[in-house]
PDB file of C-alpha atoms and ligand atoms in Angstrom:
ATOM      1  CA  MET A   1     -48.443   6.256  -3.865  1.00 44.00           C
ATOM      2  CA  SER A   2     -44.964   7.784  -3.759  1.00 46.00           C
ATOM      3  CA  HIS A   3     -42.019   6.363  -5.644  1.00 48.00           C
ATOM      4  CA  ALA A   4     -38.354   6.849  -4.906  1.00 47.00           C
ATOM      5  CA  VAL A   5     -37.534   6.824  -8.580  1.00 50.00           C
ATOM      6  CA  VAL A   6     -38.724  10.067 -10.074  1.00 55.00           C
ATOM      7  CA  ASN A   7     -39.741  10.250 -13.672  1.00 65.00           C
ATOM      8  CA  THR A   8     -36.428  11.581 -14.898  1.00 69.00           C
ATOM      9  CA  ASP A   9     -33.015  10.360 -15.850  1.00 76.00           C
ATOM     10  CA  ASN A  10     -31.379  13.447 -14.419  1.00 88.00           C
ATOM     11  CA  TRP A  11     -29.065  11.961 -11.808  1.00 89.00           C
ATOM     12  CA  GLU A  12     -29.196  14.985  -9.515  1.00 90.00           C
ATOM     13  CA  GLU A  13     -32.985  14.829  -9.402  1.00 91.00           C
ATOM     14  CA  VAL A  14     -32.967  11.068  -8.827  1.00 91.00           C
ATOM     15  CA  LYS A  15     -30.406  11.483  -6.067  1.00 91.00           C
ATOM     16  CA  ALA A  16     -32.343  14.301  -4.390  1.00 92.00           C
ATOM     17  CA  GLU A  17     -35.473  12.140  -4.355  1.00 92.00           C
ATOM     18  CA  CYS A  18     -33.635   9.055  -3.048  1.00 93.00           C
ATOM     19  CA  ILE A  19     -31.973  10.977  -0.213  1.00 93.00           C
ATOM     20  CA  LYS A  20     -35.405  11.798   1.219  1.00 94.00           C
ATOM     21  CA  HIS A  21     -36.028   8.106   1.879  1.00 94.00           C
ATOM     22  CA  LEU A  22     -32.922   7.232   3.890  1.00 96.00           C
ATOM     23  CA  PRO A  23     -31.579   8.354   7.281  1.00 94.00           C
ATOM     24  CA  GLN A  24     -28.342  10.333   7.430  1.00 95.00           C
ATOM     25  CA  ASP A  25     -26.235   7.531   8.947  1.00 93.00           C
ATOM     26  CA  VAL A  26     -27.169   5.241   6.023  1.00 94.00           C
ATOM     27  CA  LEU A  27     -26.412   7.953   3.463  1.00 95.00           C
ATOM     28  CA  ASP A  28     -23.018   8.516   5.085  1.00 94.00           C
ATOM     29  CA  TYR A  29     -22.309   4.776   5.120  1.00 92.00           C
ATOM     30  CA  ILE A  30     -23.256   4.339   1.459  1.00 91.00           C
ATOM     31  CA  GLU A  31     -21.189   7.354   0.488  1.00 89.00           C
ATOM     32  CA  ALA A  32     -18.163   6.148   2.426  1.00 88.00           C
ATOM     33  CA  THR A  33     -18.229   2.612   1.045  1.00 84.00           C
ATOM     34  CA  LYS A  34     -19.805   2.727  -2.401  1.00 74.00           C
ATOM     35  CA  ASP A  35     -16.562   2.715  -4.362  1.00 75.00           C
ATOM     36  CA  GLU A  36     -14.915  -0.057  -2.422  1.00 74.00           C
ATOM     37  CA  ASP A  37     -17.486  -2.655  -1.444  1.00 68.00           C
ATOM     38  CA  ARG A  38     -20.511  -3.992  -3.294  1.00 70.00           C
ATOM     39  CA  SER A  39     -20.623  -7.382  -1.633  1.00 78.00           C
ATOM     40  CA  GLU A  40     -23.808  -8.909  -0.261  1.00 83.00           C
ATOM     41  CA  SER A  41     -22.625  -8.403   3.323  1.00 86.00           C
ATOM     42  CA  HIS A  42     -22.257  -4.685   2.562  1.00 88.00           C
ATOM     43  CA  LEU A  43     -25.821  -4.588   1.261  1.00 93.00           C
ATOM     44  CA  ILE A  44     -27.065  -6.511   4.308  1.00 94.00           C
ATOM     45  CA  SER A  45     -25.378  -3.942   6.577  1.00 93.00           C
ATOM     46  CA  ILE A  46     -27.195  -1.140   4.765  1.00 95.00           C
ATOM     47  CA  LEU A  47     -30.548  -2.895   5.074  1.00 96.00           C
ATOM     48  CA  HIS A  48     -29.939  -3.596   8.773  1.00 96.00           C
ATOM     49  CA  LYS A  49     -29.238   0.061   9.419  1.00 96.00           C
ATOM     50  CA  ILE A  50     -32.421   1.125   7.628  1.00 96.00           C
ATOM     51  CA  GLN A  51     -34.527  -1.392   9.510  1.00 94.00           C
ATOM     52  CA  ALA A  52     -32.953  -0.346  12.828  1.00 92.00           C
ATOM     53  CA  HIS A  53     -33.920   3.246  12.060  1.00 93.00           C
ATOM     54  CA  TYR A  54     -37.464   2.816  10.743  1.00 92.00           C
ATOM     55  CA  GLY A  55     -38.450  -0.624  12.007  1.00 87.00           C
ATOM     56  CA  HIS A  56     -39.002  -1.875   8.470  1.00 90.00           C
ATOM     57  CA  LEU A  57     -37.848  -1.504   4.878  1.00 93.00           C
ATOM     58  CA  SER A  58     -40.128  -0.286   2.103  1.00 92.00           C
ATOM     59  CA  LYS A  59     -40.130  -0.306  -1.694  1.00 93.00           C
ATOM     60  CA  GLU A  60     -39.106   3.353  -1.728  1.00 95.00           C
ATOM     61  CA  ARG A  61     -36.156   2.700   0.569  1.00 97.00           C
ATOM     62  CA  LEU A  62     -35.015  -0.308  -1.451  1.00 97.00           C
ATOM     63  CA  ASN A  63     -35.182   1.811  -4.607  1.00 96.00           C
ATOM     64  CA  ALA A  64     -33.143   4.519  -2.919  1.00 96.00           C
ATOM     65  CA  VAL A  65     -30.486   1.997  -1.814  1.00 95.00           C
ATOM     66  CA  SER A  66     -30.298   0.623  -5.338  1.00 94.00           C
ATOM     67  CA  GLN A  67     -29.771   4.049  -6.884  1.00 93.00           C
ATOM     68  CA  LEU A  68     -27.391   5.505  -4.314  1.00 93.00           C
ATOM     69  CA  ALA A  69     -25.284   2.384  -3.705  1.00 91.00           C
ATOM     70  CA  ARG A  70     -25.405   1.486  -7.415  1.00 90.00           C
ATOM     71  CA  ILE A  71     -26.609  -2.034  -6.767  1.00 91.00           C
ATOM     72  CA  PRO A  72     -29.256  -3.459  -9.150  1.00 93.00           C
ATOM     73  CA  LEU A  73     -32.761  -3.237  -7.665  1.00 95.00           C
ATOM     74  CA  THR A  74     -33.356  -6.940  -8.319  1.00 96.00           C
ATOM     75  CA  LYS A  75     -30.390  -7.744  -6.086  1.00 95.00           C
ATOM     76  CA  VAL A  76     -31.485  -5.338  -3.312  1.00 96.00           C
ATOM     77  CA  THR A  77     -35.035  -6.698  -3.386  1.00 95.00           C
ATOM     78  CA  GLY A  78     -33.783 -10.280  -3.585  1.00 95.00           C
ATOM     79  CA  VAL A  79     -31.679  -9.917  -0.438  1.00 95.00           C
ATOM     80  CA  ALA A  80     -34.428  -8.025   1.423  1.00 94.00           C
ATOM     81  CA  THR A  81     -36.985 -10.743   0.715  1.00 89.00           C
ATOM     82  CA  PHE A  82     -34.648 -13.719   1.159  1.00 88.00           C
ATOM     83  CA  TYR A  83     -33.877 -13.076   4.824  1.00 87.00           C
ATOM     84  CA  HIS A  84     -36.813 -13.468   7.190  1.00 75.00           C
ATOM     85  CA  TYR A  85     -35.561 -10.814   9.565  1.00 80.00           C
ATOM     86  CA  PHE A  86     -36.024  -8.030   7.036  1.00 88.00           C
ATOM     87  CA  ARG A  87     -39.522  -6.587   7.027  1.00 84.00           C
ATOM     88  CA  LEU A  88     -40.922  -4.752   4.030  1.00 85.00           C
ATOM     89  CA  THR A  89     -43.946  -3.393   5.855  1.00 81.00           C
ATOM     90  CA  PRO A  90     -44.526  -1.984   9.373  1.00 84.00           C
ATOM     91  CA  ARG A  91     -45.129  -4.541  12.101  1.00 87.00           C
ATOM     92  CA  GLY A  92     -48.655  -5.163  13.292  1.00 93.00           C
ATOM     93  CA  LYS A  93     -50.150  -4.678  16.724  1.00 94.00           C
ATOM     94  CA  HIS A  94     -49.553  -8.350  17.603  1.00 96.00           C
ATOM     95  CA  ILE A  95     -46.459 -10.282  16.545  1.00 95.00           C
ATOM     96  CA  ILE A  96     -47.058 -13.980  15.926  1.00 97.00           C
ATOM     97  CA  ASN A  97     -43.900 -16.057  16.094  1.00 96.00           C
ATOM     98  CA  VAL A  98     -44.070 -19.637  14.887  1.00 97.00           C
ATOM     99  CA  CYS A  99     -41.314 -21.656  16.495  1.00 97.00           C
ATOM    100  CA  MET A 100     -39.300 -23.428  13.809  1.00 96.00           C
ATOM    101  CA  GLY A 101     -36.831 -24.998  16.237  1.00 96.00           C
ATOM    102  CA  THR A 102     -36.155 -28.719  15.898  1.00 97.00           C
ATOM    103  CA  ALA A 103     -38.623 -29.931  18.529  1.00 97.00           C
ATOM    104  CA  CYS A 104     -41.454 -27.844  17.099  1.00 97.00           C
ATOM    105  CA  TYR A 105     -40.513 -28.683  13.538  1.00 97.00           C
ATOM    106  CA  VAL A 106     -40.744 -32.436  14.090  1.00 97.00           C
ATOM    107  CA  LYS A 107     -44.055 -31.989  15.890  1.00 97.00           C
ATOM    108  CA  GLY A 108     -45.690 -30.197  12.963  1.00 97.00           C
ATOM    109  CA  ALA A 109     -44.632 -26.535  12.918  1.00 97.00           C
ATOM    110  CA  GLU A 110     -45.036 -26.527   9.140  1.00 97.00           C
ATOM    111  CA  LYS A 111     -48.717 -27.442   9.356  1.00 97.00           C
ATOM    112  CA  ILE A 112     -49.211 -24.735  11.985  1.00 98.00           C
ATOM    113  CA  SER A 113     -47.447 -22.232   9.728  1.00 97.00           C
ATOM    114  CA  GLN A 114     -49.611 -23.170   6.764  1.00 97.00           C
ATOM    115  CA  LYS A 115     -52.754 -22.773   8.826  1.00 98.00           C
ATOM    116  CA  LEU A 116     -51.653 -19.313   9.984  1.00 98.00           C
ATOM    117  CA  ILE A 117     -50.817 -18.323   6.404  1.00 97.00           C
ATOM    118  CA  ASP A 118     -54.282 -19.492   5.281  1.00 97.00           C
ATOM    119  CA  GLU A 119     -56.161 -17.865   8.156  1.00 97.00           C
ATOM    120  CA  LEU A 120     -54.334 -14.538   7.998  1.00 97.00           C
ATOM    121  CA  GLY A 121     -53.897 -14.373   4.222  1.00 96.00           C
ATOM    122  CA  ILE A 122     -50.268 -13.283   4.618  1.00 93.00           C
ATOM    123  CA  HIS A 123     -46.830 -14.872   4.448  1.00 91.00           C
ATOM    124  CA  PHE A 124     -43.911 -14.709   6.852  1.00 89.00           C
ATOM    125  CA  GLY A 125     -42.618 -11.184   7.289  1.00 81.00           C
ATOM    126  CA  GLU A 126     -45.967  -9.658   6.315  1.00 86.00           C
ATOM    127  CA  THR A 127     -48.667  -7.830   8.234  1.00 90.00           C
ATOM    128  CA  THR A 128     -52.417  -8.173   7.831  1.00 94.00           C
ATOM    129  CA  LYS A 129     -54.163  -5.280   6.069  1.00 92.00           C
ATOM    130  CA  ASP A 130     -55.923  -4.259   9.285  1.00 93.00           C
ATOM    131  CA  GLY A 131     -52.517  -3.938  10.992  1.00 93.00           C
ATOM    132  CA  LEU A 132     -53.477  -6.440  13.690  1.00 96.00           C
ATOM    133  CA  PHE A 133     -51.030  -9.303  13.073  1.00 96.00           C
ATOM    134  CA  THR A 134     -47.500  -9.740  11.778  1.00 93.00           C
ATOM    135  CA  LEU A 135     -46.358 -13.282  11.052  1.00 93.00           C
ATOM    136  CA  GLU A 136     -42.770 -14.204  11.831  1.00 91.00           C
ATOM    137  CA  ALA A 137     -40.696 -17.346  12.288  1.00 92.00           C
ATOM    138  CA  ALA A 138     -38.578 -17.911  15.377  1.00 92.00           C
ATOM    139  CA  ARG A 139     -35.885 -20.310  16.458  1.00 92.00           C
ATOM    140  CA  CYS A 140     -36.451 -22.321  19.639  1.00 95.00           C
ATOM    141  CA  VAL A 141     -38.332 -20.097  22.068  1.00 94.00           C
ATOM    142  CA  GLY A 142     -37.288 -22.239  25.044  1.00 95.00           C
ATOM    143  CA  THR A 143     -40.459 -24.202  25.721  1.00 97.00           C
ATOM    144  CA  CYS A 144     -39.728 -27.369  23.729  1.00 97.00           C
ATOM    145  CA  GLY A 145     -41.792 -29.459  26.163  1.00 97.00           C
ATOM    146  CA  LEU A 146     -44.878 -27.715  24.770  1.00 98.00           C
ATOM    147  CA  ALA A 147     -43.978 -28.263  21.095  1.00 98.00           C
ATOM    148  CA  PRO A 148     -45.276 -27.256  18.670  1.00 98.00           C
ATOM    149  CA  VAL A 149     -45.604 -23.726  19.978  1.00 98.00           C
ATOM    150  CA  ILE A 150     -46.462 -20.306  18.687  1.00 98.00           C
ATOM    151  CA  MET A 151     -45.944 -17.060  20.541  1.00 98.00           C
ATOM    152  CA  ILE A 152     -48.208 -14.076  20.228  1.00 97.00           C
ATOM    153  CA  ASP A 153     -46.344 -11.114  21.689  1.00 95.00           C
ATOM    154  CA  GLU A 154     -45.069 -12.523  25.019  1.00 94.00           C
ATOM    155  CA  GLN A 155     -47.709 -15.255  25.357  1.00 97.00           C
ATOM    156  CA  VAL A 156     -46.703 -18.850  24.531  1.00 97.00           C
ATOM    157  CA  TYR A 157     -49.327 -21.269  23.156  1.00 98.00           C
ATOM    158  CA  GLY A 158     -48.542 -24.982  23.050  1.00 96.00           C
ATOM    159  CA  PRO A 159     -48.954 -27.634  22.106  1.00 98.00           C
ATOM    160  CA  VAL A 160     -51.098 -26.204  19.321  1.00 98.00           C
ATOM    161  CA  THR A 161     -52.871 -28.004  16.506  1.00 98.00           C
ATOM    162  CA  PRO A 162     -53.982 -26.428  13.229  1.00 97.00           C
ATOM    163  CA  ASN A 163     -57.529 -26.492  14.586  1.00 97.00           C
ATOM    164  CA  ASP A 164     -56.552 -24.276  17.521  1.00 98.00           C
ATOM    165  CA  ILE A 165     -55.294 -21.469  15.331  1.00 98.00           C
ATOM    166  CA  ALA A 166     -58.618 -19.879  14.393  1.00 97.00           C
ATOM    167  CA  ILE A 167     -59.738 -19.925  18.039  1.00 97.00           C
ATOM    168  CA  ILE A 168     -56.530 -18.275  19.259  1.00 98.00           C
ATOM    169  CA  LEU A 169     -56.630 -15.595  16.563  1.00 98.00           C
ATOM    170  CA  ASP A 170     -60.267 -14.920  17.266  1.00 97.00           C
ATOM    171  CA  LYS A 171     -59.412 -13.948  20.834  1.00 96.00           C
ATOM    172  CA  TYR A 172     -57.150 -11.141  19.598  1.00 97.00           C
ATOM    173  CA  THR A 173     -59.556 -10.040  16.910  1.00 96.00           C
ATOM    174  CA  LYS A 174     -62.383  -9.777  19.449  1.00 94.00           C
ATOM    175  CA  GLN A 175     -60.147  -7.864  21.867  1.00 91.00           C
ATOM    176  CA  ALA A 176     -59.318  -5.399  19.101  1.00 90.00           C
ATOM    177  CA  ILE A 177     -63.009  -4.894  18.271  1.00 87.00           C
ATOM    178  CA  LYS A 178     -63.862  -4.441  21.969  1.00 85.00           C
ATOM    179  CA  GLY A 179     -61.016  -2.014  22.516  1.00 78.00           C
ATOM    180  CA  GLY A 180     -61.879  -0.119  19.356  1.00 67.00           C
ATOM    181  CA  GLY A 181     -58.417  -1.010  18.033  1.00 47.00           C
ATOM    182  CA  LYS A 182     -56.731   0.702  20.981  1.00 45.00           C
ATOM    183  CA  GLY A 183     -54.311  -0.470  23.638  1.00 42.00           C
TER     184      GLY A 183
HETATM  185  S1  FES B 201     -38.011 -25.956  19.394  1.00 73.94           S
HETATM  186 FE1  FES B 201     -39.837 -24.848  19.670  1.00 73.94          FE
HETATM  187  S2  FES B 201     -39.719 -24.281  21.731  1.00 73.94           S
HETATM  188 FE2  FES B 201     -37.857 -25.305  21.424  1.00 73.94          FE
END
């Protein structure tokens, strides 16, 4: 496993290691703003730029942000994990969105979420170890009449009950086995 923080307190070595983990536009942005702005919105901008570049954050990248922007790692990690739209790991082959809009919420979206968490063994923002599913939360997906709904990629399922979840997931798992994980 690689770590952004090398085993040294030599700043030049730490910096050289950290630079490897961030794209140039983020390095330029940190450099241009580090002396003037350490607010949370500044940190969120940095994390957005990293996610836009790579598709997800990682421990190494968070470490690099902490060192280069001189923001405590606990704060960087706290912000990255607090907001659902930041991902710490790559997205899976299928993206499951649980609608948390009002209509779905009152019709039991929380129970559906819990069932997905139990079945997949992951939390929101995480991806299963086999890379097949990423679990995310969405606002109203525009099909309130079917509440509660989940979306898997572009496909809407609703109304769903906790008992439906295993059956729906099974369909994708079987497809993956049949396709040898391709396509
Ligand atoms: S609230 Fe879930 S589809 Fe509208």
